[in-house]
XYZ file of C-alpha atoms in Angstrom:
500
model
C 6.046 -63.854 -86.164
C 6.915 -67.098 -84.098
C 3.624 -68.343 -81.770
C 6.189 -67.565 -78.944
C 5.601 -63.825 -80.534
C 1.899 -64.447 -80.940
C 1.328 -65.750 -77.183
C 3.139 -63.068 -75.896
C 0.543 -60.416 -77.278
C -2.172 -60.639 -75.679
C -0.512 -61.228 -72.097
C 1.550 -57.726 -73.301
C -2.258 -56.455 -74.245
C -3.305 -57.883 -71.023
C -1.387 -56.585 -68.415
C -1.145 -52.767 -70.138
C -5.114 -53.272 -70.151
C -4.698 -53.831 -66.631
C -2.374 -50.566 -65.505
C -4.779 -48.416 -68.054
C -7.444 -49.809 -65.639
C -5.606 -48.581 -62.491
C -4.848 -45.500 -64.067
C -8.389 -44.260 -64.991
C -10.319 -46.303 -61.752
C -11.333 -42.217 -60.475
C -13.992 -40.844 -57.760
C -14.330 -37.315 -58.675
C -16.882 -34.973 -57.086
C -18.972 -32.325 -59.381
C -21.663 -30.463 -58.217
C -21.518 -32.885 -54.994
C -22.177 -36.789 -57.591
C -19.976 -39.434 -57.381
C -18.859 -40.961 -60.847
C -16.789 -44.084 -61.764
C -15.436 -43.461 -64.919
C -14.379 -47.162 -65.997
C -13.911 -47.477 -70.166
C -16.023 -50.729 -71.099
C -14.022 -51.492 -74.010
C -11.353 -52.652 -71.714
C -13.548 -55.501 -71.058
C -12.550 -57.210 -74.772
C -9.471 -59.290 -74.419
C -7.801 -57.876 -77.298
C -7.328 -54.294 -78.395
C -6.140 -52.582 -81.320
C -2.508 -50.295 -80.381
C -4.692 -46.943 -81.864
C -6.844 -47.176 -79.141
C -3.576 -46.766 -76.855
C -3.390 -43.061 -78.187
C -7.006 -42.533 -77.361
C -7.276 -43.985 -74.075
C -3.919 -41.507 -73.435
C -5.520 -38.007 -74.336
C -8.957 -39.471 -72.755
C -6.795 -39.921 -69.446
C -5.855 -36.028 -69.509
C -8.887 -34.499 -70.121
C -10.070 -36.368 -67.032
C -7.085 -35.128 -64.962
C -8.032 -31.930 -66.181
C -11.691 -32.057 -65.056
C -10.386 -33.425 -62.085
C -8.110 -30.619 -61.124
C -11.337 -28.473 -62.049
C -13.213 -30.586 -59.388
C -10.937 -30.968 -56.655
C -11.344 -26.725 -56.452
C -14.534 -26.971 -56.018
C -14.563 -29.618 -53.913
C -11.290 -27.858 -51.889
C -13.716 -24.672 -51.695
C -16.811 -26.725 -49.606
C -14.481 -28.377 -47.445
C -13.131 -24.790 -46.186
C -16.372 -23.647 -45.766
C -17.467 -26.539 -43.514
C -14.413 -25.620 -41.584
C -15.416 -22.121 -41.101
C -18.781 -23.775 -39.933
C -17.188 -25.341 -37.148
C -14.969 -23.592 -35.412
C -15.344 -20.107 -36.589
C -12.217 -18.832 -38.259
C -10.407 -18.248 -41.328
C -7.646 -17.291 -43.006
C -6.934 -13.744 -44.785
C -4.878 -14.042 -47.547
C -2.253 -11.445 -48.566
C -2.883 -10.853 -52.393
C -0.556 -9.180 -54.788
C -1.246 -6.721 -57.367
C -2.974 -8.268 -60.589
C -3.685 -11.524 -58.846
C -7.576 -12.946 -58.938
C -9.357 -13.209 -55.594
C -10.710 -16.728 -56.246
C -6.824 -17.839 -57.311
C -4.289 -18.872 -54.814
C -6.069 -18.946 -51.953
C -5.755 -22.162 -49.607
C -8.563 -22.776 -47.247
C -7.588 -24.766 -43.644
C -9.731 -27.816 -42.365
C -9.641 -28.727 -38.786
C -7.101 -28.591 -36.553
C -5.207 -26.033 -39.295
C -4.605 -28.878 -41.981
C -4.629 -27.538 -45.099
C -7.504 -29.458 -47.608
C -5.992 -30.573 -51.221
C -7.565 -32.340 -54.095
C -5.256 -34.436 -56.232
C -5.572 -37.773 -58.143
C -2.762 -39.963 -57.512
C 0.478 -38.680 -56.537
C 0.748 -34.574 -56.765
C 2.672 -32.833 -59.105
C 5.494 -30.879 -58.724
C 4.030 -27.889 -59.682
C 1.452 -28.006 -57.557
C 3.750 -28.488 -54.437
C 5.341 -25.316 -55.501
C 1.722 -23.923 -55.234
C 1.158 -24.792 -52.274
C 4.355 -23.297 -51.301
C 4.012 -20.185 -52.589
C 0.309 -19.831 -50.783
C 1.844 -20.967 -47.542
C 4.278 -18.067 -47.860
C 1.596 -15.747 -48.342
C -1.079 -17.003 -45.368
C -1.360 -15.125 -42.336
C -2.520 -16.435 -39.014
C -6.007 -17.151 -38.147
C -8.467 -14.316 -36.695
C -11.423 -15.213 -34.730
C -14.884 -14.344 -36.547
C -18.062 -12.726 -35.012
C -20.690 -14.855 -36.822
C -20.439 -18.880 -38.075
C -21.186 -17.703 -42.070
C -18.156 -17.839 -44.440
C -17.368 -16.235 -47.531
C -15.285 -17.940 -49.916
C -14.635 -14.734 -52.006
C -11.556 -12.304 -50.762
C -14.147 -9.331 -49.441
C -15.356 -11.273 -47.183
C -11.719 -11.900 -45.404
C -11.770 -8.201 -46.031
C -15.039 -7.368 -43.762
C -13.916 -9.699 -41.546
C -10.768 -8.072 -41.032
C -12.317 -4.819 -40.210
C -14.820 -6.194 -37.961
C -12.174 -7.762 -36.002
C -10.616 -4.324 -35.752
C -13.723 -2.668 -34.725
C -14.294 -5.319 -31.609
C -10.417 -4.060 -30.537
C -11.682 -0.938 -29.951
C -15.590 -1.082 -29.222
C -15.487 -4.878 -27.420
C -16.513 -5.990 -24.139
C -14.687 -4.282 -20.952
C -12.158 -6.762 -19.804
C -11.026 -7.434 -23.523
C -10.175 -3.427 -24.062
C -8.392 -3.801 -20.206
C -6.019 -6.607 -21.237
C -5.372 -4.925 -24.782
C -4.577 -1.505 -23.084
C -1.743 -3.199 -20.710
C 0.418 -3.761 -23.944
C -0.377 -0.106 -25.244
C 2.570 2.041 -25.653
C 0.867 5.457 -24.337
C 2.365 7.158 -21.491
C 0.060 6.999 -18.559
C -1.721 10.438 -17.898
C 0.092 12.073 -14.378
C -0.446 15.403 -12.923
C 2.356 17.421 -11.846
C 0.231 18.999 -8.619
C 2.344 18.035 -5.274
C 1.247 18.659 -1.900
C 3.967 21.372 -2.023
C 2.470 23.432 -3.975
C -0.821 23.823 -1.776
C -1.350 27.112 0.123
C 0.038 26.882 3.710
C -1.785 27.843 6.615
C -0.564 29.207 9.836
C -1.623 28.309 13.160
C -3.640 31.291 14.361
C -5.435 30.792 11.063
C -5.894 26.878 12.504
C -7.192 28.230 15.992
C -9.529 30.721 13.754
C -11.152 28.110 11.976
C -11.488 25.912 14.469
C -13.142 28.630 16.696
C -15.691 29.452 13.988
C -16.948 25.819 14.236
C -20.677 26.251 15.764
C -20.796 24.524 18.547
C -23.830 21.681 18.198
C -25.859 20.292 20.373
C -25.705 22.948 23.010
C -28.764 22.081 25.208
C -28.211 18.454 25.366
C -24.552 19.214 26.457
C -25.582 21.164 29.678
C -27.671 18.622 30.527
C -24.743 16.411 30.696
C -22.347 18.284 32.505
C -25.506 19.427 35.389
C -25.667 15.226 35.679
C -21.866 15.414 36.215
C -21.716 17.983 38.536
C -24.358 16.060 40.931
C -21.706 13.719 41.291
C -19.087 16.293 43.351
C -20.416 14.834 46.083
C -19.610 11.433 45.613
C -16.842 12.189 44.757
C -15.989 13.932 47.787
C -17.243 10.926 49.706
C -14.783 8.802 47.804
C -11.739 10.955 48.171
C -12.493 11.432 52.355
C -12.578 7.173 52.536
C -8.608 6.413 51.104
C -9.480 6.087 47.711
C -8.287 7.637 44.389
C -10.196 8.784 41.623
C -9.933 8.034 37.645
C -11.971 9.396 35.008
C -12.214 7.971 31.681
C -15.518 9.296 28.663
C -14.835 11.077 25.242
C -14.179 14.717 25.162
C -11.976 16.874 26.922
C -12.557 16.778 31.516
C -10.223 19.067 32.188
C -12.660 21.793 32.819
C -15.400 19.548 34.956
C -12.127 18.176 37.337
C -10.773 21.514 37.562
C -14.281 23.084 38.740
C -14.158 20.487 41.331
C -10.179 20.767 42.270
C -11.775 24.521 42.901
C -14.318 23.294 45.621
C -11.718 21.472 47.634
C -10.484 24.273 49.973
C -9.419 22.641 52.882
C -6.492 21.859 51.558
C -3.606 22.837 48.798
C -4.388 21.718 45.485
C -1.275 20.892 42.984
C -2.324 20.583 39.486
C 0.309 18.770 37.009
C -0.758 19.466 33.459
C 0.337 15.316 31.490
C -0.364 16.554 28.279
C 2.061 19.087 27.945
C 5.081 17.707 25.601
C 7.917 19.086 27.613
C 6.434 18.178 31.324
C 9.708 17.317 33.598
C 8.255 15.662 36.524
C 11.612 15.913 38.626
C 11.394 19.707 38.077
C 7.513 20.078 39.420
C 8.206 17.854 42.343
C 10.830 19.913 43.382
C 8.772 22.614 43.336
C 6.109 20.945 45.250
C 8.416 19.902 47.975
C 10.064 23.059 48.004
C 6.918 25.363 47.850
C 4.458 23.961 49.382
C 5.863 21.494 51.945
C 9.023 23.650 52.719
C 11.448 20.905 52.070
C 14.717 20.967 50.553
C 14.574 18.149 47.474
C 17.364 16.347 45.665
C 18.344 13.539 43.836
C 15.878 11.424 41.010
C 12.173 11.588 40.562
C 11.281 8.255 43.042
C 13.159 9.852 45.499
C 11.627 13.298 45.389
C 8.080 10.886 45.495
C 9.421 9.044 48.586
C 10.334 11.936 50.594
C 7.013 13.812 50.093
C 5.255 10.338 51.152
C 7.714 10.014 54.031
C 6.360 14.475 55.028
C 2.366 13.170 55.133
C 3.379 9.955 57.046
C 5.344 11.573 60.322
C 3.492 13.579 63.452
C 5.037 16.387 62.540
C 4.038 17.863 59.290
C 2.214 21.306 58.978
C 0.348 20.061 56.152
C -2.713 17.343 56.962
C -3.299 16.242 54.058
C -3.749 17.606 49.907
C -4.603 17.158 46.514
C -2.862 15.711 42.988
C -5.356 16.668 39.756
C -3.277 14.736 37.120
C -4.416 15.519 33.820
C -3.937 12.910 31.253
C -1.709 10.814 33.233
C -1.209 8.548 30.275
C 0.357 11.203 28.620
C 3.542 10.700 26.758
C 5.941 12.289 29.174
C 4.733 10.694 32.430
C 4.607 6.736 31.363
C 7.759 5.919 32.532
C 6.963 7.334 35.555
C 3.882 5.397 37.140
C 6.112 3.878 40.110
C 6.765 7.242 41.217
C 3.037 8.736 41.231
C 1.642 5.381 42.617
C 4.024 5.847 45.670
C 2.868 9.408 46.374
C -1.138 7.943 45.744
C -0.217 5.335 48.113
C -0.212 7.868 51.241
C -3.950 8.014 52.614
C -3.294 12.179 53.028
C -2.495 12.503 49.314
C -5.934 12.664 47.390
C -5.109 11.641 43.984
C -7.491 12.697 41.423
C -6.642 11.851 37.611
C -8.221 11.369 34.303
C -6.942 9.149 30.648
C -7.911 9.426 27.196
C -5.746 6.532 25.735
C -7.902 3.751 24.569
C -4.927 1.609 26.156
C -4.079 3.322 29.237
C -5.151 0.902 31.451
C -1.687 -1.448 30.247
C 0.571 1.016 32.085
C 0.192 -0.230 35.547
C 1.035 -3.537 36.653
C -0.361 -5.199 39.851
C 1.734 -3.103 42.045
C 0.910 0.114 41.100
C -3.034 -0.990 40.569
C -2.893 -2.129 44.308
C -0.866 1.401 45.010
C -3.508 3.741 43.306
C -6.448 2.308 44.401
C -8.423 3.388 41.492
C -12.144 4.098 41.705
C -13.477 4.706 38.133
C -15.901 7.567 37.100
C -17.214 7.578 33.229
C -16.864 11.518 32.663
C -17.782 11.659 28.828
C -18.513 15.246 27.816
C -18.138 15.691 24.012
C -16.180 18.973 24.582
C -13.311 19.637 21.847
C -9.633 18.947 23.263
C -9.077 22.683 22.519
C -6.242 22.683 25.270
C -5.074 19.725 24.999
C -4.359 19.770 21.483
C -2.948 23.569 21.634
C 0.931 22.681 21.537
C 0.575 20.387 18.197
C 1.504 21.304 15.354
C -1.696 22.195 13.791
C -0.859 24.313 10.860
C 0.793 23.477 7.513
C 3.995 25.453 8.035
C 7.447 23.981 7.923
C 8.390 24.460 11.907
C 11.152 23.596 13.788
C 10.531 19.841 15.409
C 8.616 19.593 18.928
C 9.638 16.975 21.723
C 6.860 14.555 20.454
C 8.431 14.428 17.348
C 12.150 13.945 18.527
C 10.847 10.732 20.619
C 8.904 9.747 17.126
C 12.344 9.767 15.723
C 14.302 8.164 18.637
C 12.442 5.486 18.835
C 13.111 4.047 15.355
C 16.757 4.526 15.763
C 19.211 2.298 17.358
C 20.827 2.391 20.570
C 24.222 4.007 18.902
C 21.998 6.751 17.393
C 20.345 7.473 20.733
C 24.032 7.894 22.466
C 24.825 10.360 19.842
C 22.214 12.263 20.785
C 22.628 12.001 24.389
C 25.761 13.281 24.085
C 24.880 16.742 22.738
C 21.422 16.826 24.769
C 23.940 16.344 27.844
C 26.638 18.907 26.266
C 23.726 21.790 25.635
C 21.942 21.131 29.077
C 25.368 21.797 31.052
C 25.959 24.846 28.977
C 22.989 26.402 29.857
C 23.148 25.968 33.425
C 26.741 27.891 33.032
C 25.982 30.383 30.859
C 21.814 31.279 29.834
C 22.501 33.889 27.248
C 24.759 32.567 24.708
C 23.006 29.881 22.758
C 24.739 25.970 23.682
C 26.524 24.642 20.652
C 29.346 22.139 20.175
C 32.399 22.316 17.397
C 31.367 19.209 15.027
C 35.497 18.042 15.812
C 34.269 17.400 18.976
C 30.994 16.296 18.992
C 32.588 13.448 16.735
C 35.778 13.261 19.476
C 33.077 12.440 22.223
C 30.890 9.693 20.255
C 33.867 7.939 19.365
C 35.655 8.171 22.596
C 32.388 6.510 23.828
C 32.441 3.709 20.844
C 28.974 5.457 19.531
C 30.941 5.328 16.323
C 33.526 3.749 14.623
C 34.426 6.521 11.871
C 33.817 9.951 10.651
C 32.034 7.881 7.739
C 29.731 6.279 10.121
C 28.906 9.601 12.087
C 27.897 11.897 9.175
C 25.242 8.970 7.985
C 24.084 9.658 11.869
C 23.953 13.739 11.368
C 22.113 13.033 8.376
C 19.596 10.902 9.704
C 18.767 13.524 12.604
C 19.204 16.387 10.320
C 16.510 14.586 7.629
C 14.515 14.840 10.433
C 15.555 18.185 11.049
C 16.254 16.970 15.222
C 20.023 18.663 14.650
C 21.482 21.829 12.826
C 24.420 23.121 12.153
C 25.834 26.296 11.107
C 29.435 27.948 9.699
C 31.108 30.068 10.733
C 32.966 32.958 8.397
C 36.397 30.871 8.876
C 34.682 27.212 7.901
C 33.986 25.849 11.632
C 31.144 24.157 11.927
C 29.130 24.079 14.981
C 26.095 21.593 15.579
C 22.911 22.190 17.795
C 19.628 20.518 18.799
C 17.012 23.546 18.165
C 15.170 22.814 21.587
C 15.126 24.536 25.249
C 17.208 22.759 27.527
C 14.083 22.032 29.760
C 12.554 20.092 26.485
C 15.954 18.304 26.632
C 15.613 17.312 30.040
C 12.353 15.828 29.471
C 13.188 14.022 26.179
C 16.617 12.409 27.820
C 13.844 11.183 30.849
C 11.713 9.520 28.421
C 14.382 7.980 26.603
């Protein structure tokens, strides 16, 4: 051996001494101490090459004890987690396997805690791995304890199943939204409900005990004290209008009845098919002997023109308008307020719309010369109320409901039904006892000649809209004709084409 040889040795001992050093500098926690295992022989400057072997199999029982450790130490970092922020993981095991083995606990924010001295191996990547594979998401926890053994992922599991089903209220509602039960429907319809005619209606509603009774003839003895005024009122060129819950057609009438020095014309505004051409006529025609044509204002103007000359018969007489708000005499204010406008015509009348005041403009206010009278009597609209449909029975459709259905249609629509209104009207005037109905060929002839439609396409989705409605029928005939026809008397018409 040269000294080159000899020098080299112990620089050779010296830096292997040093990478031994490096090697077997650990920190290793058992049973929560800290140890520095650091060999003091490495402290001689020269060593023997024997003690290279030993310081080798030394070095693997410590990475041994420290893979033993870093479990352990793995384990109380887990639990510290589940300390915190209250969850875990379950762990899928397979047959055979341990319940302390393979299982990988999560820190915080989901990182997963490993032990390992230096650089990992391999193999324990592919552990990792394989326990990755395995993991399930994270479950929420009632209480902050943990368990590091597998039954208590196990009771945790279940409990978490039991606060599904037993948990607070709003929990269960938001759970049941993604349930996949059919929701629990009855198949009762209103169809299937007895019906009920309207003499059974009238029945019942005559059976109702009438409350109250004392109190109530008090209240109509403090009305009829006021007759008087009334009268006073009339006599000085004003016009009465009574307004009060409950039905005053009996109080006005009992007073109408006292008021014999003159004729006494009663006009009934609640009933749905009132014309108001036709009952001027007849009061022209009946009581003032006069021969009446042409529209409603001028059947009003010449019975104002009769009370204004020298030389009428009659001196003066009395309108008793009941419900003059009523559906079929709101287009026709003008014409009353010129007949209330004569000082000879006593004009008595009475509302029950909340809104009735809204028909009258300034004119006809100033024309009517209203005096108001509260006449509240609590009495059931028994009259009033007699020609609605009350009962539950499928009936043909009254004039209150063809105007319903009118008045959500368009102008077009409206023509169309003008057009047979017009066609049945005429044919009753010519003949009364065959029934008035028009060939559907020429019902749709007419609404097209008159640009009411465009097509045949366009007309039947009319027809079906009135029949829905069930405002128009039709019927076949044995050879296939098909006639159409409004199910209405041609005074109904009448009234319904006025109040269009």
């Amino acid at each position: 051996m040269t000294e080159n040889d000899s020098s080299r040795t112990p620089q050779t001992a010296s830096r292997a001494r040093n990478r031994f050093d490096m090697g077997l500098t650990l920190t290793t926690t058992r049973q929560g101490r800290k140890t520095l295992l650091k060999d003091s022989t490495y402290d001689t400057p020269t060593r023997s090459t024997s003690d290279v072997a030993e310081l080798l199999k030394l070095g693997a029982a410590v990475e041994a004890d420290d893979k033993e450790n870093s479990s352990e130490e793995t384990g109380a970092h887990a639990a510290a987690g589940q300390d915190i922020y209250g969850f875990q993981r379950r762990v899928v095991r397979k047959r055979g396997a341990s319940s302390l083995r393979g299982r990988s606990t999560r820190g915080r924010r989901g990182g997963t805690v490993k032990a390992s001295r230096g650089r990992p191996s391999k193999d324990a990547e592919n552990e990792d791995d394989d326990d990755d594979e395995e993991e399930e998401p994270l479950v929420p926890t009632n209480n902050g304890s943990s368990s590091d053994e597998a039954d208590g992922a196990d009771s945790a599991y279940a409990e978490h199943l039991d606060f599904a089903q037993t948990g607070p209220t709003y929990e269960r509602y938001f759970q049941g939204l993604h349930t996949t039960r059919a929701p629990k429907t009855s198949d009762n319809t209103l169809s299937k409900l007895p019906t009920q005619s309207l003499s059974e209606t009238h029945a019942i509603l005559k059976s109702v005990p009438l409350k109250h009774k004392h109190e109530l003839q008090l209240l109509e003895s403090l009305h009829r004290r006021q007759f008087r005024q009334w009268y006073f009122e009339l006599s000085n060129k004003f016009n009465l209008v009574f307004y009060g819950y409950g039905s005053k057609r009996r109080l006005i009438n009992m007073f109408a009845s006292q008021c014999s020095d003159a004729p006494v014309v009663i006009i009934n505004g609640y009933f749905p098919a009132l014309n108001l051409k036709q009952t001027l006529e007849k009061i022209a025609s009946e009581a003032l002997e006069l021969s009446a044509t042409g529209s409603v204002a001028d059947i009003a103007a010449l019975i104002h023109g009769y009370f204004e000359s020298k030389s009428r018969e009659i001196d003066h007489m009395y309108v008793v308008v009941h419900n003059i708000d009523g559906l079929c005499l709101r287009k026709h204010q003008a014409a009353l307020s010129v007949l209330a406008s004569s000082p000879r015509i006593h004009f008595l009348a009475s509302v029950d719309h909340i809104e009735a005041p809204l028909i009258w403009d300034t004119s006809s206010i100033t024309k009517f010369n209203w005096i108001w009278h509260d006449l509240t009597t609590f009495e059931p609209y028994t009259v009033e109320t007699s020609y609605e449909n009350l009962s539950t029975e499928t009936k043909k459709i009254g004039p209150r409901g063809v105007l319903h259905v009118l008045a959500s249609l368009t102008e077009n629509a409206k023509g169309v039904f003008r057009v047979l209104a017009e066609f049945q009207i005429a044919e009753s005037i010519m003949d009364t006892k065959q029934s008035a109905e028009m060939p559907y060929n020429s019902y749709f002839t007419m609404c097209r000649d008159q640009f009411l439609v465009s097509s045949e396409t366009t007309f039947r989705s009319q027809l079906t809209e009135f029949r829905d409605h069930k405002v128009i029928q039709s019927r076949h005939t044995p050879d296939g004709t098909e006639f159409v026809f409004i199910p209405l008397p041609s005074s109904t018409l009448e009234t319904i084409l006025e109040s269009m």
